[in-house]
Short mmCIF file of N, CA and C in Angstrom, two decimals:
data_model
loop_
_atom_site.label_atom_id
_atom_site.label_comp_id
_atom_site.label_asym_id
_atom_site.label_seq_id
_atom_site.Cartn_x
_atom_site.Cartn_y
_atom_site.Cartn_z
N MET A 23 0.80 -1.35 -0.23
CA MET A 23 0.15 -0.18 -0.08
C MET A 23 0.73 1.29 0.03
N GLN A 24 0.57 2.26 -0.83
CA GLN A 24 1.24 3.38 -1.05
C GLN A 24 1.05 4.38 0.04
N ASP A 25 1.90 5.18 0.59
CA ASP A 25 1.66 6.62 1.47
C ASP A 25 1.40 7.67 0.55
N THR A 26 0.03 7.86 0.82
CA THR A 26 -0.59 9.07 0.03
C THR A 26 -0.83 10.21 1.04
N GLY A 27 -0.47 10.10 2.63
CA GLY A 27 -0.65 11.01 3.26
C GLY A 27 -0.08 12.31 3.48
N PRO A 28 -0.30 13.23 4.23
CA PRO A 28 0.36 14.34 4.29
C PRO A 28 2.01 14.29 4.40
N GLY A 29 2.39 13.32 5.24
CA GLY A 29 3.58 12.99 5.58
C GLY A 29 4.46 12.98 3.88
N ARG A 30 3.73 12.28 3.17
CA ARG A 30 4.27 12.05 1.91
C ARG A 30 4.16 13.24 1.14
N ASP A 31 3.28 14.20 0.97
CA ASP A 31 3.46 15.45 0.71
C ASP A 31 4.48 16.36 1.13
N LEU A 32 4.51 16.08 2.09
CA LEU A 32 5.54 16.92 2.73
C LEU A 32 7.15 16.59 1.92
N GLU A 33 7.42 15.63 2.39
CA GLU A 33 8.62 14.88 1.54
C GLU A 33 8.67 15.17 0.22
N ILE A 34 7.60 15.13 -0.83
CA ILE A 34 7.83 15.68 -1.97
C ILE A 34 8.15 16.97 -2.08
N GLY A 35 7.62 17.82 -1.42
CA GLY A 35 7.54 19.31 -1.36
C GLY A 35 9.11 19.55 -1.23
N ARG A 36 9.51 18.94 0.29
CA ARG A 36 10.99 19.16 0.59
C ARG A 36 11.94 18.79 -0.46
N SER A 37 11.65 17.56 -1.12
CA SER A 37 12.71 17.03 -2.41
C SER A 37 12.79 18.19 -3.32
N ILE A 38 11.60 18.52 -3.89
CA ILE A 38 11.33 19.56 -5.14
C ILE A 38 12.30 20.88 -4.52
N ARG A 39 12.13 21.19 -3.43
CA ARG A 39 12.88 22.53 -2.87
C ARG A 39 14.30 22.39 -2.84
N MET A 40 14.55 20.99 -2.39
CA MET A 40 16.13 20.63 -2.29
C MET A 40 16.71 20.91 -3.77
N ILE A 41 15.76 20.07 -4.71
CA ILE A 41 16.69 20.14 -6.19
C ILE A 41 16.61 21.65 -6.71
N GLU A 42 15.46 22.38 -6.21
CA GLU A 42 15.54 23.94 -6.97
C GLU A 42 16.78 24.35 -6.11
N TRP A 43 16.89 24.24 -4.93
CA TRP A 43 18.17 24.81 -4.54
C TRP A 43 19.19 24.53 -4.95
N LEU A 44 19.65 23.16 -5.15
CA LEU A 44 20.68 22.69 -6.04
C LEU A 44 21.33 22.94 -7.25
N LYS A 45 20.14 23.24 -7.95
CA LYS A 45 20.05 24.06 -9.12
C LYS A 45 20.59 25.40 -9.15
N THR A 46 20.15 26.22 -8.26
CA THR A 46 20.47 27.53 -7.97
C THR A 46 22.00 27.38 -7.56
N GLU A 47 22.29 26.76 -6.49
CA GLU A 47 23.68 26.58 -6.11
C GLU A 47 24.71 26.25 -7.41
N LEU A 48 24.46 25.07 -8.10
CA LEU A 48 25.08 25.23 -9.41
C LEU A 48 25.34 26.28 -10.16
N VAL A 49 24.38 26.99 -10.42
CA VAL A 49 24.69 28.15 -11.24
C VAL A 49 25.08 29.26 -10.71
N SER A 50 24.81 29.29 -9.37
CA SER A 50 26.02 30.27 -8.59
C SER A 50 27.52 29.94 -8.71
N GLY A 51 27.68 28.56 -8.66
CA GLY A 51 29.03 27.92 -8.34
C GLY A 51 29.62 28.33 -9.73
N VAL A 52 29.02 28.18 -11.12
CA VAL A 52 29.58 28.59 -12.37
C VAL A 52 29.83 29.99 -12.25
N ALA A 53 29.04 30.90 -11.75
CA ALA A 53 29.36 32.24 -11.72
C ALA A 53 30.45 32.59 -11.01
N GLN A 54 30.71 32.01 -9.69
CA GLN A 54 31.80 31.87 -8.85
C GLN A 54 33.33 31.51 -9.73
N VAL A 55 32.89 30.70 -10.37
CA VAL A 55 34.25 30.24 -11.03
C VAL A 55 34.71 31.38 -12.27
N PHE A 56 33.60 31.89 -12.77
CA PHE A 56 33.95 32.78 -13.62
C PHE A 56 34.56 34.19 -12.86
N ARG A 57 34.33 34.40 -11.56
CA ARG A 57 34.38 35.75 -10.93
C ARG A 57 36.15 35.14 -10.66
N GLN A 58 36.33 33.97 -10.19
CA GLN A 58 37.70 33.92 -9.82
C GLN A 58 38.80 33.73 -10.90
N LEU A 59 38.39 33.13 -12.15
CA LEU A 59 39.16 32.97 -13.12
C LEU A 59 39.98 34.57 -13.48
N PRO A 60 39.71 35.41 -13.74
CA PRO A 60 40.61 36.47 -13.89
C PRO A 60 41.46 36.97 -12.71
N LYS A 61 41.24 36.58 -11.59
CA LYS A 61 41.97 36.85 -10.39
C LYS A 61 43.36 35.83 -10.28
N GLY A 62 43.08 34.67 -11.17
CA GLY A 62 44.15 33.74 -11.24
C GLY A 62 44.66 32.97 -9.78
N ARG A 63 43.97 33.21 -9.20
CA ARG A 63 44.57 32.25 -7.77
C ARG A 63 43.72 30.83 -7.59
N ASP A 64 44.76 30.19 -7.83
CA ASP A 64 44.68 28.94 -8.03
C ASP A 64 43.60 27.97 -6.66
N GLU A 65 43.53 28.41 -5.71
CA GLU A 65 43.15 27.89 -4.41
C GLU A 65 41.55 28.33 -4.62
N ALA A 66 41.71 29.62 -4.89
CA ALA A 66 40.04 30.12 -5.43
C ALA A 66 39.37 29.91 -6.32
N VAL A 67 39.82 29.51 -7.44
CA VAL A 67 39.52 28.77 -8.38
C VAL A 67 39.33 27.30 -8.50
N SER A 68 40.09 26.63 -7.47
CA SER A 68 39.91 25.10 -7.42
C SER A 68 38.84 25.04 -6.29
N SER A 69 38.35 25.81 -5.33
CA SER A 69 37.43 25.81 -4.39
C SER A 69 35.99 25.96 -5.45
N ALA A 70 36.18 27.04 -6.21
CA ALA A 70 34.67 27.32 -7.07
C ALA A 70 34.75 26.04 -7.68
N LEU A 71 35.49 25.72 -8.40
CA LEU A 71 35.30 24.21 -9.23
C LEU A 71 34.86 23.08 -8.16
N ALA A 72 35.78 22.95 -6.98
CA ALA A 72 34.81 21.93 -6.21
C ALA A 72 33.44 21.95 -5.92
N GLY A 73 33.02 23.20 -5.84
CA GLY A 73 31.73 23.42 -5.27
C GLY A 73 30.56 23.43 -6.68
N VAL A 74 31.24 23.61 -7.69
CA VAL A 74 30.26 23.30 -8.74
C VAL A 74 30.31 21.60 -9.02
N ILE A 75 31.21 20.75 -8.94
CA ILE A 75 31.32 19.37 -8.96
C ILE A 75 30.50 18.96 -7.87
N MET A 76 30.54 19.26 -6.83
CA MET A 76 30.06 18.88 -5.54
C MET A 76 28.39 19.21 -5.99
N SER A 77 27.96 20.30 -6.31
CA SER A 77 26.49 20.54 -6.38
C SER A 77 25.88 19.39 -7.83
N CYS A 78 27.01 19.25 -8.83
CA CYS A 78 26.52 18.20 -9.68
C CYS A 78 26.28 16.94 -8.91
N TYR A 79 27.18 16.41 -8.03
CA TYR A 79 27.02 15.04 -7.55
C TYR A 79 25.74 14.96 -6.40
N LEU A 80 25.49 16.04 -5.89
CA LEU A 80 24.31 16.16 -5.15
C LEU A 80 23.07 16.27 -5.79
N LEU A 81 23.03 16.99 -6.95
CA LEU A 81 21.80 17.07 -7.70
C LEU A 81 21.61 15.78 -8.35
N GLY A 82 22.62 14.85 -8.93
CA GLY A 82 22.43 13.86 -9.56
C GLY A 82 21.65 12.89 -8.48
N ARG A 83 22.11 13.03 -7.27
CA ARG A 83 21.71 12.03 -6.25
C ARG A 83 20.26 12.40 -5.73
N ARG A 84 19.95 13.82 -5.55
CA ARG A 84 18.52 13.82 -5.29
C ARG A 84 17.91 13.53 -6.63
N LEU A 85 18.43 13.23 -7.91
CA LEU A 85 17.38 12.83 -9.01
C LEU A 85 17.57 11.52 -9.35
N GLY A 86 18.15 10.86 -7.92
CA GLY A 86 18.23 9.28 -8.31
C GLY A 86 19.44 8.55 -8.90
N ILE A 87 20.32 9.43 -9.36
CA ILE A 87 21.54 9.01 -9.95
C ILE A 87 22.66 8.89 -8.95
N SER A 88 23.16 7.84 -8.54
CA SER A 88 24.13 7.22 -7.83
C SER A 88 25.42 8.00 -8.07
N PHE A 89 26.42 8.35 -6.94
CA PHE A 89 27.80 9.01 -7.30
C PHE A 89 28.51 7.96 -8.32
N SER A 90 28.48 6.72 -7.92
CA SER A 90 29.15 5.64 -9.10
C SER A 90 28.60 5.93 -10.30
N LYS A 91 27.39 6.03 -10.42
CA LYS A 91 26.72 5.91 -11.74
C LYS A 91 27.11 7.01 -12.70
N LEU A 92 27.01 8.28 -11.72
CA LEU A 92 27.56 9.46 -12.65
C LEU A 92 28.78 9.49 -12.66
N GLU A 93 29.75 8.97 -11.79
CA GLU A 93 31.08 9.01 -12.29
C GLU A 93 31.30 7.98 -13.57
N ALA A 94 30.51 6.79 -13.88
CA ALA A 94 30.91 6.34 -15.08
C ALA A 94 30.29 6.67 -16.10
N ALA A 95 29.45 7.55 -15.71
CA ALA A 95 28.52 8.38 -16.97
C ALA A 95 29.99 9.13 -17.59
N VAL A 96 30.55 10.02 -16.66
CA VAL A 96 31.56 10.79 -17.05
C VAL A 96 32.58 10.14 -17.69
N GLU A 97 33.01 9.29 -16.99
CA GLU A 97 34.17 8.39 -17.77
C GLU A 97 33.76 8.18 -19.18
N ARG A 98 32.55 7.55 -19.46
CA ARG A 98 32.05 7.08 -20.67
C ARG A 98 32.08 8.22 -21.69
N ARG A 99 31.70 9.30 -21.00
CA ARG A 99 31.72 10.61 -22.16
C ARG A 99 33.06 10.96 -22.21
N ALA A 100 33.84 11.17 -21.44
CA ALA A 100 35.36 11.51 -21.65
C ALA A 100 35.72 10.54 -22.72
N LEU A 101 35.78 9.30 -22.74
CA LEU A 101 36.50 8.36 -23.69
C LEU A 101 35.54 8.56 -24.78
N HIS A 102 34.39 8.68 -24.86
CA HIS A 102 33.87 8.73 -26.23
C HIS A 102 34.38 9.79 -26.79
N ASN A 103 34.10 11.14 -26.13
CA ASN A 103 34.41 12.16 -26.87
C ASN A 103 35.73 12.53 -27.37
N ALA A 104 36.98 11.54 -26.46
CA ALA A 104 38.35 11.28 -27.17
C ALA A 104 38.23 10.74 -28.14
N SER A 105 37.67 9.50 -28.29
CA SER A 105 37.55 8.93 -29.53
C SER A 105 36.90 9.64 -30.86
N GLU A 106 36.09 10.51 -30.57
CA GLU A 106 35.43 11.37 -31.69
C GLU A 106 36.37 12.25 -32.01
N GLY A 107 37.67 12.35 -31.22
CA GLY A 107 38.48 13.65 -32.17
C GLY A 107 38.29 14.83 -31.32
N HIS A 108 37.53 15.28 -30.21
CA HIS A 108 37.41 16.18 -29.62
C HIS A 108 38.73 16.88 -29.44
N GLU A 109 38.57 18.53 -29.85
CA GLU A 109 39.72 19.26 -29.84
C GLU A 109 40.48 19.19 -28.51
N LEU A 110 39.71 19.20 -27.12
CA LEU A 110 40.55 18.82 -25.99
C LEU A 110 41.39 18.02 -26.11
N GLU A 111 40.98 16.80 -26.77
CA GLU A 111 41.72 15.58 -26.67
C GLU A 111 42.77 15.67 -27.71
N GLU A 112 42.72 16.22 -28.87
CA GLU A 112 43.50 16.35 -29.98
C GLU A 112 44.94 17.38 -29.34
N TRP A 113 44.57 18.41 -28.64
CA TRP A 113 45.18 19.32 -28.23
C TRP A 113 46.14 19.06 -27.14
N TYR A 114 45.47 18.59 -26.26
CA TYR A 114 45.97 18.66 -24.76
C TYR A 114 45.81 16.71 -24.44
N HIS A 115 45.13 16.06 -24.58
CA HIS A 115 44.98 14.80 -24.26
C HIS A 115 44.25 14.66 -22.80
N ASP A 116 43.23 15.92 -22.59
CA ASP A 116 42.40 16.04 -21.35
C ASP A 116 41.69 15.07 -21.35
N LEU A 117 40.97 14.79 -22.13
CA LEU A 117 39.93 13.60 -22.10
C LEU A 117 40.23 12.20 -21.68
N SER A 118 41.27 11.93 -22.49
CA SER A 118 41.65 10.49 -22.16
C SER A 118 42.32 10.37 -20.89
N THR A 119 43.16 11.70 -20.22
CA THR A 119 43.80 11.67 -18.89
C THR A 119 42.41 11.49 -18.10
N LEU A 120 41.33 12.09 -18.39
CA LEU A 120 40.51 11.99 -17.11
C LEU A 120 39.50 10.73 -17.39
N GLY A 121 39.44 9.90 -18.47
CA GLY A 121 39.14 8.54 -18.42
C GLY A 121 40.24 7.61 -17.33
N GLU A 122 41.52 8.27 -17.62
CA GLU A 122 42.46 7.29 -17.02
C GLU A 122 42.24 7.52 -15.51
N HIS A 123 42.01 8.89 -15.41
CA HIS A 123 41.87 9.08 -13.60
C HIS A 123 40.71 8.34 -13.31
N PHE A 124 39.80 8.25 -13.67
CA PHE A 124 38.47 7.41 -13.11
C PHE A 124 38.51 6.00 -13.34
N ALA A 125 39.55 5.55 -13.97
CA ALA A 125 40.00 4.05 -14.32
C ALA A 125 40.70 3.86 -12.94
N ALA A 126 41.99 4.59 -12.87
CA ALA A 126 42.65 4.55 -11.71
C ALA A 126 41.91 4.57 -10.26
N ARG A 127 40.97 5.12 -10.21
CA ARG A 127 40.37 5.47 -9.13
C ARG A 127 39.38 4.08 -8.81
N ARG A 128 38.99 3.45 -9.69
CA ARG A 128 38.22 2.25 -9.83
C ARG A 128 38.91 0.99 -9.32
N ILE A 129 40.09 1.21 -9.74
CA ILE A 129 41.21 -0.02 -9.46
C ILE A 129 41.56 -0.15 -8.01
N LYS A 130 41.75 1.26 -7.23
CA LYS A 130 42.16 0.92 -6.04
C LYS A 130 41.43 0.38 -5.03
#
């Protein structure tokens, strides 16, 4: 039997608010990255990027995507784009390096 009482409605409302909040955090985080880039301070840029990545992980989780599933999707996408000749791969090998990073973490 499915719970359809007021508690269920409250939980759905809370989930929707949290998803909306995380979406706002994600956009704010990207803005923070853009604000920090011209300053050139590695620590501030790293912190802003970490906030964006964390928001993505948490938003994914609220949407029912596990952290490991999200990481697997990023790895697949990086390797796919690398094999398709993306400019980041051709010029810097960034995509294959990212794929290797995820593979190395999986092996540990």
